[in-house]
Short mmCIF file of C-alpha atoms in Angstrom, two decimals:
data_model
loop_
_atom_site.label_atom_id
_atom_site.label_comp_id
_atom_site.label_asym_id
_atom_site.label_seq_id
_atom_site.Cartn_x
_atom_site.Cartn_y
_atom_site.Cartn_z
CA UNK P 1267 0.00 0.00 0.01
CA UNK P 1268 1.18 3.48 -0.81
CA UNK P 1269 1.50 5.55 2.37
CA UNK P 1270 2.48 9.14 1.63
CA UNK P 1271 3.00 10.40 5.15
CA UNK P 1272 6.60 11.30 4.42
CA UNK P 1273 7.72 14.42 2.61
CA UNK P 1274 4.12 15.64 2.38
CA UNK P 1275 5.01 19.29 1.74
CA UNK P 1276 6.94 18.47 -1.40
CA UNK P 1277 4.29 16.11 -2.63
CA UNK P 1278 1.51 18.64 -2.15
CA UNK P 1279 3.07 21.54 -4.06
CA UNK P 1280 0.72 20.74 -6.97
CA UNK P 1281 -2.98 20.22 -6.32
CA UNK P 1282 -4.51 16.79 -6.62
CA UNK P 1283 -7.37 16.16 -8.99
CA UNK P 1284 -9.35 14.45 -6.24
CA UNK P 1285 -8.96 14.17 -2.48
CA UNK P 1286 -11.08 11.59 -0.69
CA UNK P 1287 -11.66 12.31 3.01
CA UNK P 1288 -12.13 8.90 4.63
CA UNK P 1289 -10.75 5.54 3.67
CA UNK P 1290 -13.71 3.29 4.40
CA UNK P 1291 -15.15 1.18 1.58
CA UNK P 1292 -17.17 4.13 0.22
CA UNK P 1293 -14.06 6.31 0.07
CA UNK P 1294 -11.92 3.58 -1.47
CA UNK P 1295 -14.56 2.86 -4.12
CA UNK P 1296 -14.75 6.56 -5.00
CA UNK P 1297 -10.94 6.79 -5.16
CA UNK P 1298 -10.78 3.75 -7.44
CA UNK P 1299 -13.26 5.35 -9.84
CA UNK P 1300 -11.07 8.46 -9.99
CA UNK P 1301 -7.70 6.77 -10.52
CA UNK P 1302 -9.10 4.57 -13.28
CA UNK P 1303 -9.50 7.62 -15.51
CA UNK P 1304 -6.09 9.01 -14.68
CA UNK P 1305 -7.08 11.53 -12.02
CA UNK P 1306 -4.32 12.20 -9.45
CA UNK P 1307 -6.02 11.04 -6.27
CA UNK P 1308 -5.21 11.01 -2.54
CA UNK P 1309 -7.15 9.28 0.23
CA UNK P 1310 -6.83 10.70 3.74
CA UNK P 1311 -7.77 8.17 6.44
CA UNK P 1312 -7.92 9.03 10.13
CA UNK P 1313 -7.36 5.50 11.42
CA UNK P 1314 -4.13 3.53 11.24
CA UNK P 1315 -5.37 1.56 8.22
CA UNK P 1316 -8.13 2.00 5.61
CA UNK P 1317 -11.30 -0.07 5.56
CA UNK P 1318 -13.63 1.66 7.98
CA UNK P 1319 -16.10 -0.83 9.42
CA UNK P 1320 -14.60 -3.59 7.28
CA UNK P 1321 -11.72 -4.70 9.46
CA UNK P 1322 -10.01 -7.94 10.43
CA UNK P 1323 -7.82 -8.81 13.37
CA UNK P 1324 -5.63 -11.77 14.25
CA UNK P 1325 -7.35 -13.43 17.18
CA UNK P 1326 -5.65 -16.54 18.49
CA UNK P 1327 -3.91 -17.11 15.16
CA UNK P 1328 -7.11 -16.75 13.13
CA UNK P 1329 -7.94 -13.84 10.86
CA UNK P 1330 -11.40 -12.78 11.97
CA UNK P 1331 -13.73 -10.02 10.77
CA UNK P 1332 -14.44 -7.65 13.66
CA UNK P 1333 -16.74 -5.37 11.66
CA UNK P 1334 -18.84 -6.17 8.61
CA UNK P 1335 -18.66 -9.91 7.93
CA UNK P 1336 -20.95 -10.31 4.94
CA UNK P 1337 -22.75 -8.45 2.16
CA UNK P 1338 -26.28 -8.43 0.79
CA UNK P 1339 -26.54 -9.80 -2.74
CA UNK P 1340 -29.44 -7.55 -3.75
CA UNK P 1341 -28.73 -5.45 -6.84
CA UNK P 1342 -25.50 -7.31 -7.62
CA UNK P 1343 -23.33 -4.26 -6.97
CA UNK P 1344 -20.97 -5.95 -4.51
CA UNK P 1345 -20.55 -9.06 -6.62
CA UNK P 1346 -19.84 -6.93 -9.69
CA UNK P 1347 -17.14 -4.98 -7.86
CA UNK P 1348 -15.54 -8.17 -6.56
CA UNK P 1349 -15.46 -9.50 -10.11
CA UNK P 1350 -13.75 -6.34 -11.35
CA UNK P 1351 -11.20 -6.72 -8.56
CA UNK P 1352 -10.57 -10.35 -9.47
CA UNK P 1353 -11.69 -11.80 -6.16
CA UNK P 1354 -15.14 -13.08 -7.10
CA UNK P 1355 -13.77 -16.63 -7.01
CA UNK P 1356 -13.57 -16.19 -3.21
CA UNK P 1357 -17.28 -15.48 -2.76
CA UNK P 1358 -18.91 -17.99 -0.43
CA UNK P 1359 -22.37 -18.57 0.93
CA UNK P 1360 -23.29 -18.59 4.57
CA UNK P 1361 -24.53 -21.66 6.41
CA UNK P 1362 -28.32 -21.78 5.78
CA UNK P 1363 -29.00 -23.15 9.26
CA UNK P 1364 -30.67 -19.91 10.25
CA UNK P 1365 -30.69 -17.82 13.40
CA UNK P 1366 -32.31 -17.98 16.83
CA UNK P 1367 -33.85 -15.57 19.32
CA UNK P 1368 -33.04 -15.29 23.04
CA UNK P 1369 -36.05 -13.83 24.86
CA UNK P 1370 -37.68 -13.38 28.25
CA UNK P 1371 -39.79 -16.41 29.11
CA UNK P 1372 -43.44 -16.07 28.12
CA UNK P 1373 -44.50 -17.17 31.62
CA UNK P 1374 -42.63 -16.72 34.85
CA UNK P 1375 -39.01 -15.68 35.17
CA UNK P 1376 -35.96 -16.63 33.19
CA UNK P 1377 -35.34 -16.76 29.46
CA UNK P 1378 -35.83 -18.99 26.45
CA UNK P 1379 -33.99 -19.54 23.18
CA UNK P 1380 -36.08 -20.36 20.08
CA UNK P 1381 -35.56 -20.56 16.36
CA UNK P 1382 -36.39 -17.46 14.31
CA UNK P 1383 -39.49 -18.00 12.14
CA UNK P 1384 -38.54 -19.03 8.63
CA UNK P 1385 -40.96 -16.89 6.63
CA UNK P 1386 -40.70 -13.31 7.82
CA UNK P 1387 -39.54 -9.85 6.87
CA UNK P 1388 -37.78 -7.72 9.49
CA UNK P 1389 -39.17 -10.22 11.99
CA UNK P 1390 -42.77 -9.70 10.80
CA UNK P 1391 -44.25 -13.15 10.20
CA UNK P 1392 -46.04 -14.04 6.96
CA UNK P 1393 -48.06 -16.72 8.73
CA UNK P 1394 -48.96 -15.59 12.29
CA UNK P 1395 -50.30 -19.02 13.27
CA UNK P 1396 -47.26 -20.97 12.05
CA UNK P 1397 -45.74 -23.28 14.60
CA UNK P 1398 -42.39 -21.49 14.68
CA UNK P 1399 -44.17 -18.16 15.24
CA UNK P 1400 -46.25 -19.57 18.10
CA UNK P 1401 -43.07 -20.88 19.71
CA UNK P 1402 -41.86 -17.27 19.94
CA UNK P 1403 -45.00 -15.29 20.84
CA UNK P 1404 -47.28 -17.97 22.30
CA UNK P 1405 -50.74 -19.02 21.23
CA UNK P 1406 -52.45 -15.86 22.54
CA UNK P 1407 -49.87 -13.70 20.80
CA UNK P 1408 -50.32 -15.62 17.56
CA UNK P 1409 -54.11 -15.17 17.57
CA UNK P 1410 -53.66 -11.46 18.30
CA UNK P 1411 -51.29 -11.28 15.32
CA UNK P 1412 -53.81 -13.14 13.15
CA UNK P 1413 -56.30 -10.30 13.67
CA UNK P 1414 -54.16 -8.50 11.10
CA UNK P 1415 -55.74 -10.81 8.48
CA UNK P 1416 -59.30 -9.65 9.19
CA UNK P 1417 -58.79 -6.00 10.07
CA UNK P 1418 -59.16 -3.67 7.07
CA UNK P 1419 -56.13 -1.82 5.76
CA UNK P 1420 -56.54 1.97 5.69
CA UNK P 1421 -55.50 2.97 2.19
CA UNK P 1422 -55.28 6.68 2.98
CA UNK P 1423 -51.64 7.52 3.47
CA UNK P 1424 -48.80 5.14 4.20
CA UNK P 1425 -47.29 3.81 7.39
CA UNK P 1426 -44.05 5.62 8.13
CA UNK P 1427 -42.81 4.11 11.42
CA UNK P 1428 -42.24 0.37 11.64
CA UNK P 1429 -42.94 -0.01 15.35
CA UNK P 1430 -46.40 1.55 15.43
CA UNK P 1431 -47.36 -0.33 12.24
CA UNK P 1432 -46.50 -3.70 13.75
CA UNK P 1433 -47.97 -2.86 17.16
CA UNK P 1434 -51.31 -1.78 15.66
CA UNK P 1435 -51.62 -4.55 13.09
CA UNK P 1436 -50.14 -7.58 14.91
CA UNK P 1437 -49.73 -6.67 18.57
CA UNK P 1438 -47.11 -6.02 21.19
CA UNK P 1439 -45.62 -9.50 21.30
CA UNK P 1440 -44.76 -9.54 17.62
CA UNK P 1441 -43.09 -6.17 18.04
CA UNK P 1442 -41.18 -6.93 21.24
CA UNK P 1443 -40.19 -10.56 20.55
CA UNK P 1444 -39.74 -10.64 16.78
CA UNK P 1445 -39.22 -7.21 15.32
CA UNK P 1446 -37.39 -5.21 18.02
CA UNK P 1447 -34.50 -7.68 18.45
CA UNK P 1448 -33.77 -7.34 14.74
CA UNK P 1449 -34.16 -3.56 14.58
CA UNK P 1450 -31.77 -2.94 17.47
CA UNK P 1451 -29.42 -5.80 16.58
CA UNK P 1452 -29.09 -5.03 12.90
CA UNK P 1453 -29.89 -1.32 12.51
CA UNK P 1454 -29.06 -0.10 16.03
CA UNK P 1455 -32.36 1.80 15.89
CA UNK P 1456 -35.53 1.34 17.91
CA UNK P 1457 -38.32 -0.11 15.79
CA UNK P 1458 -40.48 2.96 16.55
CA UNK P 1459 -37.86 5.05 14.79
CA UNK P 1460 -37.32 2.90 11.68
CA UNK P 1461 -38.61 4.24 8.37
CA UNK P 1462 -40.78 1.58 6.70
CA UNK P 1463 -40.04 2.90 3.22
CA UNK P 1464 -36.28 2.53 3.78
CA UNK P 1465 -36.06 -0.81 5.58
CA UNK P 1466 -38.89 -2.52 3.67
CA UNK P 1467 -39.30 -0.90 0.25
CA UNK P 1468 -42.64 -1.85 -1.28
CA UNK P 1469 -44.22 -3.07 1.95
CA UNK P 1470 -46.87 -0.34 2.11
CA UNK P 1471 -48.01 -1.09 -1.43
CA UNK P 1472 -47.93 -4.86 -0.84
CA UNK P 1473 -50.05 -4.40 2.30
CA UNK P 1474 -52.65 -2.50 0.34
CA UNK P 1475 -52.80 -5.17 -2.38
CA UNK P 1476 -52.89 -8.09 0.05
CA UNK P 1477 -55.21 -6.47 2.59
CA UNK P 1478 -52.97 -7.17 5.59
CA UNK P 1479 -49.45 -6.68 6.93
CA UNK P 1480 -48.71 -10.41 7.02
CA UNK P 1481 -50.11 -10.78 3.52
CA UNK P 1482 -47.85 -7.98 2.32
CA UNK P 1483 -44.85 -9.73 3.89
CA UNK P 1484 -45.83 -12.99 2.18
CA UNK P 1485 -46.10 -11.21 -1.16
CA UNK P 1486 -42.68 -9.61 -0.85
CA UNK P 1487 -41.09 -12.88 0.24
CA UNK P 1488 -42.57 -14.70 -2.75
CA UNK P 1489 -41.33 -12.03 -5.16
CA UNK P 1490 -37.78 -11.99 -3.71
CA UNK P 1491 -35.06 -13.23 -6.09
CA UNK P 1492 -33.99 -16.82 -5.70
CA UNK P 1493 -30.63 -17.55 -4.14
CA UNK P 1494 -28.78 -16.56 -1.01
CA UNK P 1495 -29.57 -13.05 0.32
CA UNK P 1496 -26.21 -12.81 2.06
CA UNK P 1497 -22.73 -13.93 1.03
CA UNK P 1498 -19.17 -13.47 2.28
CA UNK P 1499 -15.58 -13.77 1.12
CA UNK P 1500 -13.26 -16.69 1.90
CA UNK P 1501 -10.65 -15.19 4.20
CA UNK P 1502 -13.01 -12.45 5.41
CA UNK P 1503 -14.51 -9.21 4.12
CA UNK P 1504 -11.15 -7.46 4.63
CA UNK P 1505 -10.17 -9.14 1.34
CA UNK P 1506 -12.35 -6.50 -0.34
CA UNK P 1507 -10.39 -3.69 1.31
CA UNK P 1508 -7.03 -5.25 0.37
CA UNK P 1509 -8.16 -5.59 -3.24
CA UNK P 1510 -9.39 -2.00 -3.40
CA UNK P 1511 -6.16 -0.67 -1.90
CA UNK P 1512 -4.05 -2.73 -4.29
CA UNK P 1513 -6.02 -1.49 -7.28
CA UNK P 1514 -5.84 2.16 -6.21
CA UNK P 1515 -2.10 2.06 -5.64
CA UNK P 1516 -1.56 0.13 -8.88
CA UNK P 1517 -2.95 3.20 -10.66
CA UNK P 1518 -0.69 5.51 -8.59
CA UNK P 1519 -3.34 6.63 -6.15
CA UNK P 1520 -2.09 7.63 -2.70
CA UNK P 1521 -3.41 6.63 0.72
CA UNK P 1522 -2.35 8.42 3.93
CA UNK P 1523 -3.38 6.54 7.01
CA UNK P 1524 -3.33 8.14 10.46
CA UNK P 1525 -4.26 11.47 8.92
CA UNK P 1526 -7.31 13.14 10.48
CA UNK P 1527 -8.89 15.91 8.42
CA UNK P 1528 -9.67 18.94 10.55
CA UNK P 1529 -10.73 21.56 8.03
CA UNK P 1530 -12.15 21.99 4.55
CA UNK P 1531 -12.48 25.29 2.69
CA UNK P 1532 -12.97 26.33 -0.91
CA UNK P 1533 -10.26 28.06 -2.91
CA UNK P 1534 -11.73 30.92 -4.92
CA UNK P 1535 -10.00 33.80 -6.64
CA UNK P 1536 -6.67 34.61 -8.32
CA UNK P 1537 -7.53 32.23 -11.13
CA UNK P 1538 -7.54 29.27 -8.75
CA UNK P 1539 -10.41 27.06 -7.71
CA UNK P 1540 -10.91 23.86 -5.78
CA UNK P 1541 -10.47 22.90 -2.16
CA UNK P 1542 -7.93 23.26 0.62
CA UNK P 1543 -7.93 20.38 3.08
CA UNK P 1544 -6.22 20.67 6.45
CA UNK P 1545 -5.25 17.53 8.35
CA UNK P 1546 -3.31 16.37 11.38
CA UNK P 1547 -0.74 13.72 10.57
CA UNK P 1548 0.39 10.72 12.65
CA UNK P 1549 2.83 12.85 14.64
CA UNK P 1550 0.30 15.65 15.13
CA UNK P 1551 1.88 17.87 12.49
CA UNK P 1552 -0.56 19.94 10.43
CA UNK P 1553 -0.72 19.29 6.70
CA UNK P 1554 -2.52 21.22 4.01
CA UNK P 1555 -3.30 19.67 0.68
CA UNK P 1556 -5.20 21.09 -2.28
CA UNK P 1557 -7.48 19.45 -4.77
CA UNK P 1558 -9.72 20.41 -7.65
CA UNK P 1559 -12.44 18.08 -6.30
CA UNK P 1560 -13.27 16.49 -2.97
CA UNK P 1561 -15.19 13.40 -1.90
CA UNK P 1562 -16.29 13.51 1.74
CA UNK P 1563 -16.40 9.88 2.84
CA UNK P 1564 -16.03 10.43 6.58
CA UNK P 1565 -18.51 9.23 9.24
CA UNK P 1566 -21.63 11.35 9.70
CA UNK P 1567 -20.49 13.54 12.57
CA UNK P 1568 -17.14 14.38 10.98
CA UNK P 1569 -18.64 14.87 7.52
CA UNK P 1570 -21.38 17.22 8.62
CA UNK P 1571 -18.92 19.25 10.70
CA UNK P 1572 -16.52 19.63 7.76
CA UNK P 1573 -19.33 20.60 5.34
CA UNK P 1574 -20.95 23.07 7.76
CA UNK P 1575 -17.60 24.81 8.23
CA UNK P 1576 -16.69 24.89 4.53
CA UNK P 1577 -19.18 27.48 3.20
CA UNK P 1578 -21.43 30.00 4.92
CA UNK P 1579 -24.44 28.72 3.05
CA UNK P 1580 -23.82 25.20 4.39
CA UNK P 1581 -23.57 26.23 8.07
CA UNK P 1582 -27.22 25.27 8.70
CA UNK P 1583 -26.44 21.66 7.84
CA UNK P 1584 -25.09 21.20 11.36
CA UNK P 1585 -28.49 22.23 12.79
CA UNK P 1586 -30.70 19.58 11.18
CA UNK P 1587 -31.40 17.71 14.43
CA UNK P 1588 -29.00 14.87 13.62
CA UNK P 1589 -29.60 11.85 15.89
CA UNK P 1590 -26.87 10.96 18.37
CA UNK P 1591 -24.48 8.34 17.03
CA UNK P 1592 -24.73 4.85 18.48
CA UNK P 1593 -21.72 3.08 19.97
CA UNK P 1594 -21.38 -0.65 19.49
CA UNK P 1595 -18.66 -2.94 20.86
CA UNK P 1596 -17.84 -6.23 19.13
CA UNK P 1597 -16.19 -8.83 21.37
CA UNK P 1598 -14.66 -11.80 19.58
CA UNK P 1599 -13.93 -15.01 21.46
CA UNK P 1600 -11.83 -17.91 20.15
CA UNK P 1601 -12.80 -20.93 22.18
CA UNK P 1602 -11.78 -24.55 22.52
CA UNK P 1603 -15.23 -25.95 23.07
CA UNK P 1604 -16.08 -29.11 21.12
CA UNK P 1605 -19.76 -28.91 22.16
CA UNK P 1606 -20.05 -25.86 19.91
CA UNK P 1607 -19.08 -27.89 16.83
CA UNK P 1608 -22.73 -28.89 16.40
CA UNK P 1609 -23.83 -25.21 16.17
CA UNK P 1610 -26.50 -25.50 18.90
CA UNK P 1611 -27.97 -22.13 18.02
CA UNK P 1612 -27.48 -22.06 14.26
CA UNK P 1613 -25.41 -19.20 12.90
CA UNK P 1614 -26.35 -16.65 15.53
CA UNK P 1615 -28.82 -15.27 18.04
CA UNK P 1616 -30.60 -11.94 18.45
CA UNK P 1617 -31.37 -10.97 22.04
CA UNK P 1618 -34.52 -9.09 23.02
CA UNK P 1619 -34.13 -6.08 25.29
CA UNK P 1620 -34.84 -6.93 28.90
CA UNK P 1621 -33.90 -10.57 28.64
CA UNK P 1622 -32.65 -11.53 32.11
CA UNK P 1623 -29.09 -12.65 32.57
CA UNK P 1624 -27.75 -11.39 29.24
CA UNK P 1625 -26.16 -8.03 28.41
CA UNK P 1626 -25.25 -8.63 24.74
CA UNK P 1627 -27.76 -7.71 22.05
CA UNK P 1628 -26.56 -10.32 19.55
CA UNK P 1629 -24.24 -13.25 19.10
CA UNK P 1630 -22.79 -14.57 15.84
CA UNK P 1631 -21.35 -18.08 15.80
CA UNK P 1632 -18.84 -17.10 13.13
CA UNK P 1633 -17.26 -20.53 12.69
CA UNK P 1634 -20.73 -22.06 12.25
CA UNK P 1635 -21.76 -19.41 9.77
CA UNK P 1636 -18.67 -19.58 7.54
CA UNK P 1637 -17.23 -22.94 6.46
CA UNK P 1638 -13.84 -21.41 5.57
CA UNK P 1639 -13.42 -20.11 9.12
CA UNK P 1640 -14.47 -23.43 10.60
CA UNK P 1641 -11.85 -25.19 8.44
CA UNK P 1642 -9.11 -22.90 9.68
CA UNK P 1643 -10.25 -23.11 13.29
CA UNK P 1644 -10.41 -26.89 13.26
CA UNK P 1645 -7.01 -27.07 11.54
CA UNK P 1646 -5.57 -25.10 14.48
CA UNK P 1647 -7.17 -27.35 17.10
CA UNK P 1648 -10.04 -29.80 17.42
CA UNK P 1649 -13.14 -28.21 18.85
CA UNK P 1650 -11.97 -24.65 18.15
CA UNK P 1651 -14.78 -22.16 17.53
CA UNK P 1652 -15.18 -18.42 17.01
CA UNK P 1653 -18.11 -16.41 18.36
CA UNK P 1654 -18.75 -12.65 18.23
CA UNK P 1655 -20.90 -10.78 20.73
CA UNK P 1656 -22.35 -7.34 20.07
CA UNK P 1657 -22.97 -4.81 22.86
CA UNK P 1658 -24.71 -1.44 22.81
CA UNK P 1659 -28.39 -0.64 22.40
CA UNK P 1660 -29.75 2.58 21.04
CA UNK P 1661 -30.42 5.14 23.76
CA UNK P 1662 -28.41 3.28 26.38
CA UNK P 1663 -24.88 3.70 27.66
CA UNK P 1664 -22.45 1.17 26.22
CA UNK P 1665 -22.42 -1.55 28.91
CA UNK P 1666 -18.78 -2.41 28.32
CA UNK P 1667 -17.56 1.17 28.68
CA UNK P 1668 -15.00 1.43 31.42
CA UNK P 1669 -14.48 -2.31 31.73
CA UNK P 1670 -10.99 -3.70 31.36
CA UNK P 1671 -10.26 -6.60 29.02
CA UNK P 1672 -10.56 -9.26 31.73
CA UNK P 1673 -13.95 -7.96 32.83
CA UNK P 1674 -15.19 -7.88 29.23
CA UNK P 1675 -13.99 -11.46 28.69
CA UNK P 1676 -15.88 -12.57 31.81
CA UNK P 1677 -19.04 -10.79 30.67
CA UNK P 1678 -18.81 -12.18 27.15
CA UNK P 1679 -18.23 -15.74 28.35
CA UNK P 1680 -21.26 -15.51 30.67
CA UNK P 1681 -23.43 -14.12 27.89
CA UNK P 1682 -22.26 -16.72 25.39
CA UNK P 1683 -22.98 -19.48 27.92
CA UNK P 1684 -26.53 -18.25 28.47
CA UNK P 1685 -27.27 -17.69 24.82
CA UNK P 1686 -25.72 -20.87 23.47
CA UNK P 1687 -26.83 -23.09 26.36
CA UNK P 1688 -23.31 -24.45 26.92
CA UNK P 1689 -21.16 -23.60 29.97
CA UNK P 1690 -18.14 -21.61 28.81
CA UNK P 1691 -15.39 -20.48 31.20
CA UNK P 1692 -11.96 -18.90 31.05
CA UNK P 1693 -10.57 -22.42 30.61
CA UNK P 1694 -12.25 -22.60 27.17
CA UNK P 1695 -10.87 -19.22 26.08
CA UNK P 1696 -7.95 -19.23 23.67
CA UNK P 1697 -7.95 -15.49 22.82
CA UNK P 1698 -10.26 -12.51 22.60
CA UNK P 1699 -10.45 -9.13 20.91
CA UNK P 1700 -12.63 -6.11 21.38
CA UNK P 1701 -13.40 -3.27 18.94
CA UNK P 1702 -15.66 -0.30 19.61
CA UNK P 1703 -17.48 1.24 16.67
CA UNK P 1704 -18.72 4.78 17.21
CA UNK P 1705 -20.47 7.35 15.09
CA UNK P 1706 -22.91 4.76 13.75
CA UNK P 1707 -25.84 6.78 12.36
CA UNK P 1708 -28.43 4.67 10.58
CA UNK P 1709 -29.81 5.87 7.27
CA UNK P 1710 -33.05 4.03 8.09
CA UNK P 1711 -34.00 6.19 11.08
CA UNK P 1712 -37.07 8.42 10.77
CA UNK P 1713 -36.09 11.85 9.48
CA UNK P 1714 -32.64 10.76 8.27
CA UNK P 1715 -33.72 10.58 4.63
CA UNK P 1716 -34.98 14.20 4.78
CA UNK P 1717 -31.77 15.37 6.48
CA UNK P 1718 -29.61 13.60 3.91
CA UNK P 1719 -31.65 15.09 1.10
CA UNK P 1720 -30.96 18.58 2.46
CA UNK P 1721 -27.24 17.79 2.41
CA UNK P 1722 -27.41 16.55 -1.17
CA UNK P 1723 -29.44 19.58 -2.26
CA UNK P 1724 -26.92 21.93 -0.65
CA UNK P 1725 -24.06 20.28 -2.55
CA UNK P 1726 -25.88 20.02 -5.87
CA UNK P 1727 -24.87 23.55 -6.86
CA UNK P 1728 -21.18 22.68 -6.50
CA UNK P 1729 -19.98 20.07 -9.01
CA UNK P 1730 -16.59 19.81 -7.29
CA UNK P 1731 -17.73 18.07 -4.10
CA UNK P 1732 -19.60 14.91 -3.21
CA UNK P 1733 -20.54 13.05 -0.02
CA UNK P 1734 -20.70 9.26 0.30
CA UNK P 1735 -21.00 6.64 3.01
CA UNK P 1736 -23.60 4.54 4.79
CA UNK P 1737 -25.14 7.53 6.58
CA UNK P 1738 -26.23 8.96 3.21
CA UNK P 1739 -26.57 5.79 1.09
CA UNK P 1740 -28.06 3.27 3.52
CA UNK P 1741 -26.92 0.33 5.63
CA UNK P 1742 -24.64 -2.26 4.11
CA UNK P 1743 -22.19 -2.54 1.22
CA UNK P 1744 -25.03 -3.20 -1.25
CA UNK P 1745 -26.17 0.36 -0.66
CA UNK P 1746 -22.81 2.04 -0.08
CA UNK P 1747 -20.91 0.76 -3.13
CA UNK P 1748 -23.29 1.81 -5.95
CA UNK P 1749 -23.86 5.18 -4.31
CA UNK P 1750 -20.13 5.84 -4.02
CA UNK P 1751 -19.53 4.81 -7.62
CA UNK P 1752 -22.29 7.09 -8.89
CA UNK P 1753 -21.02 10.06 -6.88
CA UNK P 1754 -17.41 9.55 -8.03
CA UNK P 1755 -18.49 9.16 -11.62
CA UNK P 1756 -20.28 12.52 -11.48
CA UNK P 1757 -17.13 14.16 -10.18
CA UNK P 1758 -14.83 12.52 -12.69
CA UNK P 1759 -17.12 13.43 -15.60
CA UNK P 1760 -16.93 17.03 -14.46
CA UNK P 1761 -13.15 16.79 -14.19
CA UNK P 1762 -12.75 15.34 -17.68
CA UNK P 1763 -15.11 17.93 -19.19
CA UNK P 1764 -13.14 20.74 -17.54
CA UNK P 1765 -9.84 19.41 -18.89
CA UNK P 1766 -11.28 19.24 -22.40
CA UNK P 1767 -12.80 22.68 -22.15
CA UNK P 1768 -16.34 21.36 -22.56
#
């Protein structure tokens, strides 16, 4: 990888064609689009390495994803990019065993672990009286949910918030025991704050046609493309980052890690135009680089701050009532526990809020989900398994904050034991790792689409700047990658037209 932290002043005497602020996947995709047409491009990444939420660590001798571990296949954008990068031969499917739910007991104290219903959307069941649904919400809850089939759908207007829609149509138990664990575990947003149009496109229309919420879910499930909805990469999702970095540097693009951008301002006058970017380098020294065009690919809080400070007319962008960013900690455990070889809880478990005896909101049995990881784990030692636990619910303080590594290991082992139904102690632990992800702002939260639209509208008048990333494009690589490519292509078309005098 090209790291240009040395001799920056000499390098930056001439302006770049494009500077990308942020080296996550969105920023790397945008940089790749620019270098492929010969634009002199520099990526500035605040962390010690590019990749953003796609990151791997060596945990007990195994390379393990500690951020994004898979991608949605919808739209084909991720698969197409992997093919262009020459790594599509490493695409693998996940174990279809399915996931489970860990919930408060329906009666009395304690908790239960049950399989997630097979036919559902965002946890909303297509068949409320199905046996696997009744196992989760009980017979009374299932009959309450079935009322959805006989209550008329109001066709005036559309449901905006997922939580109230589910609560009104199918009842509290469907919301609390099926939908909420998924909304907080996957989107880090309370179901009451999830935008139906963003997390379930077409559901409102399907409901109207079918005459019920469950009927609308069934219609959307039937019309879904055949094949796996989620795939991964042999060796981990960090293979995507490595391939992007290699391609960018092959075309002479630069990447400066450990360089935090602190200021962005336009250059106007004296025959010059473009952008001046101020950044703090690894040693704390201030750097200033210039570019004709800029792609802002930083996390939401940083990006909005930079944009609001760049032009007077953009100052109001900071006052759009942005939601507070969620903090999530991923704790990875490598365990020597042969009883886990049978994947007693499938590929993972979502935990309902308020479940006694468990602090984690989700667990992924990574070595059960991905055959390639299981092969490597078993090659290291018989009975070796990898599990990941996720901590941090929206609106609550991160429960692992302030805990040292030993305390976090103890907590994670206790949670894994309760969720998986197998006693796990420090004697089973081979190694652990913890990573805290901050500044997670979901695109699917109510009001976020309108806020993002105001940002896009503000930038429309300036063809020399673009903003990309999950907070503007949506959750997941399937949303981020095509959005970043489109934004970068607009910039590069403008750059090429300018050079040709068009």
